mmCIF file of C-alpha atoms in Angstrom:
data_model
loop_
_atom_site.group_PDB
_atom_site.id
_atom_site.type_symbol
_atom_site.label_atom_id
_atom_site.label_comp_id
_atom_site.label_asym_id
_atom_site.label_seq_id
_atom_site.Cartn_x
_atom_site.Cartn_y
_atom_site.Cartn_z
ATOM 1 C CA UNK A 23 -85.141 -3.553 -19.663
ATOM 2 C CA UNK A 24 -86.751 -6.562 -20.198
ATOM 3 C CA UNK A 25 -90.957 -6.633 -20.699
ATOM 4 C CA UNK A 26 -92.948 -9.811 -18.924
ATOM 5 C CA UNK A 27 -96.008 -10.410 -21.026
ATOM 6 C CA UNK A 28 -97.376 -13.003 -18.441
ATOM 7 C CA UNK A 29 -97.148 -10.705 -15.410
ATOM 8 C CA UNK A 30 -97.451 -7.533 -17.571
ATOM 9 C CA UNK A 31 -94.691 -4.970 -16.391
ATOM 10 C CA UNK A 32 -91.433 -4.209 -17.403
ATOM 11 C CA UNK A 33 -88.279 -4.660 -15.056
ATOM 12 C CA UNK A 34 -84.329 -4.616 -15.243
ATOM 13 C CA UNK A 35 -82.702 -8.378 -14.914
ATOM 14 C CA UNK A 36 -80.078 -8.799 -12.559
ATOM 15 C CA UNK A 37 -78.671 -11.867 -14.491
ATOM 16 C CA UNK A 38 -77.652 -11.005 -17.884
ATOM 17 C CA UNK A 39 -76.910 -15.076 -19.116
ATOM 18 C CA UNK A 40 -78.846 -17.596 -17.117
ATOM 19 C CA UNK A 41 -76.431 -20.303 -18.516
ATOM 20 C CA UNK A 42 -73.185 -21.515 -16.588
ATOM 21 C CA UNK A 43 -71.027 -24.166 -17.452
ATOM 22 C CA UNK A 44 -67.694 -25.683 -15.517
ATOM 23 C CA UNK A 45 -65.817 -23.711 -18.166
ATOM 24 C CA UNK A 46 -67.390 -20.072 -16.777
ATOM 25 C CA UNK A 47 -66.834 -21.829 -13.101
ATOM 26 C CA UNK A 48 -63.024 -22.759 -13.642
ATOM 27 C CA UNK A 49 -62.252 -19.475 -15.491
ATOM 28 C CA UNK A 50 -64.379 -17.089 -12.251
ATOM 29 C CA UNK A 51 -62.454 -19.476 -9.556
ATOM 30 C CA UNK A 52 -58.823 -19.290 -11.339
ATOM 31 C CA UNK A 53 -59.264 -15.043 -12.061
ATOM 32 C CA UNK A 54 -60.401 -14.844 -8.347
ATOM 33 C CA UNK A 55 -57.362 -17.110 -7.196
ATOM 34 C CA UNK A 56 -54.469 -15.429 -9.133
ATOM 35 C CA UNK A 57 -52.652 -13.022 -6.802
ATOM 36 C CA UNK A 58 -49.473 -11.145 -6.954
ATOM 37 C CA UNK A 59 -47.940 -10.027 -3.741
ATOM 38 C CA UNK A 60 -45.147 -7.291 -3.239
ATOM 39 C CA UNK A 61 -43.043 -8.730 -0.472
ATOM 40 C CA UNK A 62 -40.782 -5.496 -0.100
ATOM 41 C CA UNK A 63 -39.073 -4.154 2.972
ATOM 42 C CA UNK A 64 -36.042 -2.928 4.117
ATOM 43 C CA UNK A 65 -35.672 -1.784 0.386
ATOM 44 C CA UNK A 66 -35.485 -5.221 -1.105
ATOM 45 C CA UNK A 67 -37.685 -5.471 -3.915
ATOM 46 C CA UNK A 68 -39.705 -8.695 -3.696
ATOM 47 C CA UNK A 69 -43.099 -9.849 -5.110
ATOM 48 C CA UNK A 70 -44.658 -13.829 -5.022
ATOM 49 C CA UNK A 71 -47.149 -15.026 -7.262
ATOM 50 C CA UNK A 72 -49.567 -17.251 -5.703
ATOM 51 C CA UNK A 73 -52.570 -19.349 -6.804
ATOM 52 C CA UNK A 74 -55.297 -18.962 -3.594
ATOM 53 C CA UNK A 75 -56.930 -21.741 -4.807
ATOM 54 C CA UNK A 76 -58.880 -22.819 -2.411
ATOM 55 C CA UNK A 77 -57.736 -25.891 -0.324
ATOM 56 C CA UNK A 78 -60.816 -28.210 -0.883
ATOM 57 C CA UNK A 79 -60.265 -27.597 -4.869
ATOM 58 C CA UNK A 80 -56.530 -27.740 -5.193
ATOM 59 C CA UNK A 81 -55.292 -30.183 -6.987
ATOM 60 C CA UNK A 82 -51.858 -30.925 -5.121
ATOM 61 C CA UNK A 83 -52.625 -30.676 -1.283
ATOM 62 C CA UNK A 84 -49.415 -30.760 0.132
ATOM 63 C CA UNK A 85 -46.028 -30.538 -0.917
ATOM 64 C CA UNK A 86 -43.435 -32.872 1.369
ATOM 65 C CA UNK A 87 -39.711 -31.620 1.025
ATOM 66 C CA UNK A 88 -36.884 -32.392 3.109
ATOM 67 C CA UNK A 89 -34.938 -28.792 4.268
ATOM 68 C CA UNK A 90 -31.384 -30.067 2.089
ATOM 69 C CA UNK A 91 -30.961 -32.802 -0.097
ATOM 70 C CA UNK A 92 -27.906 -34.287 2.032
ATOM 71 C CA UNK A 93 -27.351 -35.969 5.704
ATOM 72 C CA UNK A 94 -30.582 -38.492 5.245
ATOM 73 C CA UNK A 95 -33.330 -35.732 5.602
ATOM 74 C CA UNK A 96 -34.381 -37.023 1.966
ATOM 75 C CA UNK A 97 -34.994 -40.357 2.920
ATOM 76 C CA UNK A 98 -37.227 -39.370 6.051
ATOM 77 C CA UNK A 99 -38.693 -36.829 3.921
ATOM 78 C CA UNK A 100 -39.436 -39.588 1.517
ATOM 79 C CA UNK A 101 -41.149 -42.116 4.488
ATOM 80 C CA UNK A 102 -43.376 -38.887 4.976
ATOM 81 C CA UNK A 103 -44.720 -38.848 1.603
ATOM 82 C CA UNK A 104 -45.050 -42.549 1.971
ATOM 83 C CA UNK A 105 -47.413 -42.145 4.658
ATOM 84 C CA UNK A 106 -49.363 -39.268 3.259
ATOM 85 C CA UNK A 107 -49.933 -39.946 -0.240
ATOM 86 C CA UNK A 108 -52.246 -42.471 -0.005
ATOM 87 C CA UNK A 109 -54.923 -40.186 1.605
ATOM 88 C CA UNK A 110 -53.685 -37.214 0.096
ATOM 89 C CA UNK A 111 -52.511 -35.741 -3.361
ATOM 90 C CA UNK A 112 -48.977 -34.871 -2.282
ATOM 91 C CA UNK A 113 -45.685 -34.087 -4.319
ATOM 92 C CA UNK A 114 -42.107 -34.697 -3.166
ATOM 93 C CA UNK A 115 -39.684 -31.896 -4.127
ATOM 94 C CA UNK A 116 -35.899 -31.820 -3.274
ATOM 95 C CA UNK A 117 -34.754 -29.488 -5.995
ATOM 96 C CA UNK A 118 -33.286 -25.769 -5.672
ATOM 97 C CA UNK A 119 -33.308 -23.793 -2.002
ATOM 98 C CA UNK A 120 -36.355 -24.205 0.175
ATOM 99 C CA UNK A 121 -37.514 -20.804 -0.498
ATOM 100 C CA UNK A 122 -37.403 -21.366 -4.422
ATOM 101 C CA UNK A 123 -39.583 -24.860 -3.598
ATOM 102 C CA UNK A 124 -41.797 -22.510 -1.127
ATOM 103 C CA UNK A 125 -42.482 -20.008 -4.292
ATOM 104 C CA UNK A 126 -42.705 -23.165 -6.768
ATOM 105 C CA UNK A 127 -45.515 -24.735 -4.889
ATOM 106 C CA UNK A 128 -47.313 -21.487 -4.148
ATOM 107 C CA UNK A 129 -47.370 -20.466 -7.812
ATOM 108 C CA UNK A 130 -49.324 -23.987 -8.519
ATOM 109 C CA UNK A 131 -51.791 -23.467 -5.595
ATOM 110 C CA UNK A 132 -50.148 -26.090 -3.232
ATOM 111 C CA UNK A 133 -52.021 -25.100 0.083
ATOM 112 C CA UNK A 134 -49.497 -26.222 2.282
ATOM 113 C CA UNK A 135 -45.606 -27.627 2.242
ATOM 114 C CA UNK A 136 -44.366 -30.480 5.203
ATOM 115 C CA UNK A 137 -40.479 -29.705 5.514
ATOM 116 C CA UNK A 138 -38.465 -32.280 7.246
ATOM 117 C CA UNK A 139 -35.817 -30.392 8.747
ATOM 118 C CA UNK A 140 -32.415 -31.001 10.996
ATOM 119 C CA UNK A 141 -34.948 -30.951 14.277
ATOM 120 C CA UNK A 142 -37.055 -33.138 13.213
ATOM 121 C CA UNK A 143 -34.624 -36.131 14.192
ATOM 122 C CA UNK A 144 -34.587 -34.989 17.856
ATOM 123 C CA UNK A 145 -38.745 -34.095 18.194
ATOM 124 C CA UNK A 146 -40.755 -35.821 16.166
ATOM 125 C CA UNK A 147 -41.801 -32.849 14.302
ATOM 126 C CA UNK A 148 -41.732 -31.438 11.177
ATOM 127 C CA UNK A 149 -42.901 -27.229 9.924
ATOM 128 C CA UNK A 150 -45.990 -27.258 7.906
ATOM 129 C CA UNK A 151 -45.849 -24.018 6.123
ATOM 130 C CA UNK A 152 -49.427 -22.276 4.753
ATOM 131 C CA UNK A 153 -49.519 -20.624 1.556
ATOM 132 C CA UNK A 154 -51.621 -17.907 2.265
ATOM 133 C CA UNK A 155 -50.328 -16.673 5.241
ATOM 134 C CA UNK A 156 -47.146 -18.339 4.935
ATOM 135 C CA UNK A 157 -46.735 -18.824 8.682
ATOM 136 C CA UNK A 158 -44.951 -22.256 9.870
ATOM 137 C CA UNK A 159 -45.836 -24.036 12.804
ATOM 138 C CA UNK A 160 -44.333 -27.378 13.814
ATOM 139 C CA UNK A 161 -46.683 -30.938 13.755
ATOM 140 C CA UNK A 162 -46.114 -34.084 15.486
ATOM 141 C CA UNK A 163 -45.005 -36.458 12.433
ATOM 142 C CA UNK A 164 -47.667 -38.861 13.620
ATOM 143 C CA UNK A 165 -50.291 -36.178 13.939
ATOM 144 C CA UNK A 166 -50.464 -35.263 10.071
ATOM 145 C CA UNK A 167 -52.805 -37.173 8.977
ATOM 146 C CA UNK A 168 -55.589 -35.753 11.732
ATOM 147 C CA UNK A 169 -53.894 -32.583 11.294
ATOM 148 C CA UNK A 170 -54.564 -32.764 7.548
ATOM 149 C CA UNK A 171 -58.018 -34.280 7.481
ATOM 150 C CA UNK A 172 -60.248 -31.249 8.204
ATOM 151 C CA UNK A 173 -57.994 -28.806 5.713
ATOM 152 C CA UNK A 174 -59.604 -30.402 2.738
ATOM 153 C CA UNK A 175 -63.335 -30.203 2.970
ATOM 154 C CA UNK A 176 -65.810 -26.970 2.462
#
């Protein structure tokens, strides 16, 4: 209980340090993002750890990944990056199974992975995969950037 001599009466704060710094901010915004899912069923034990950082704050925006490393999916995957990364932070990642790349990039807070798959030779198209729901839908190669552009603001 705190006693106002100016205004004379006594009264319980609601803030208990007035003070905030970005060290407070980052610590409140990466508690509140750290999340561990259980992903079991069908008696498979399975659990992700993801960083729900959100997308306007997170530092790699996209990852770009090509579905194998083999049959020249890396090099389109590659021309993708090419024409992303100059408006976007974006990493390219080839290594281990697409679902060990999907888990990689959601433990760093990576809102949302472009995979260049087999398809994508015949329609244009390539799955854009969302962390938090992790739900894939397919985007017109040459639609990414407008596709992109209103992910990334508050």
């Amino acid at each position: 209980q705190y006693f106002d001599t100016e205004l004379n009466e006594s009264y319980v704060p609601y803030v208990i340090e007035t003070s905030i710094g970005v060290d407070r901010m980052f610590l409140q915004i990466m508690s509140a993002a750290y999340c561990e899912e259980d992903l079991s069923k069908d008696g498979k034990q399975d659990s992700r750890v993801v960083l729900r950082l959100p997308a306007a704050l997170a530092p790699v925006k996209m990852a770009i990944m090509p579905l194998v490393k083999k049959d020249g999916l890396p090099e389109k995957a590659q021309e993708i990056m090419n024409l992303l990364k100059y408006d976007f932070n974006c990493q390219y990642d080839e290594k281990d199974s697409i679902g060990k790349r999907y888990r990689r990039q959601d433990e760093i807070g990576t809102p949302y992975c472009v995979t260049y798959d087999f398809d994508s030779e015949e329609d244009g198209m390539v799955t854009v995969r969302d962390r938090d729901t992790m739900e894939q839908e397919r985007v017109k190669i040459a639609d990414l950037k407008e596709y992109f552009a209103d992910k990334f603001t508050f």
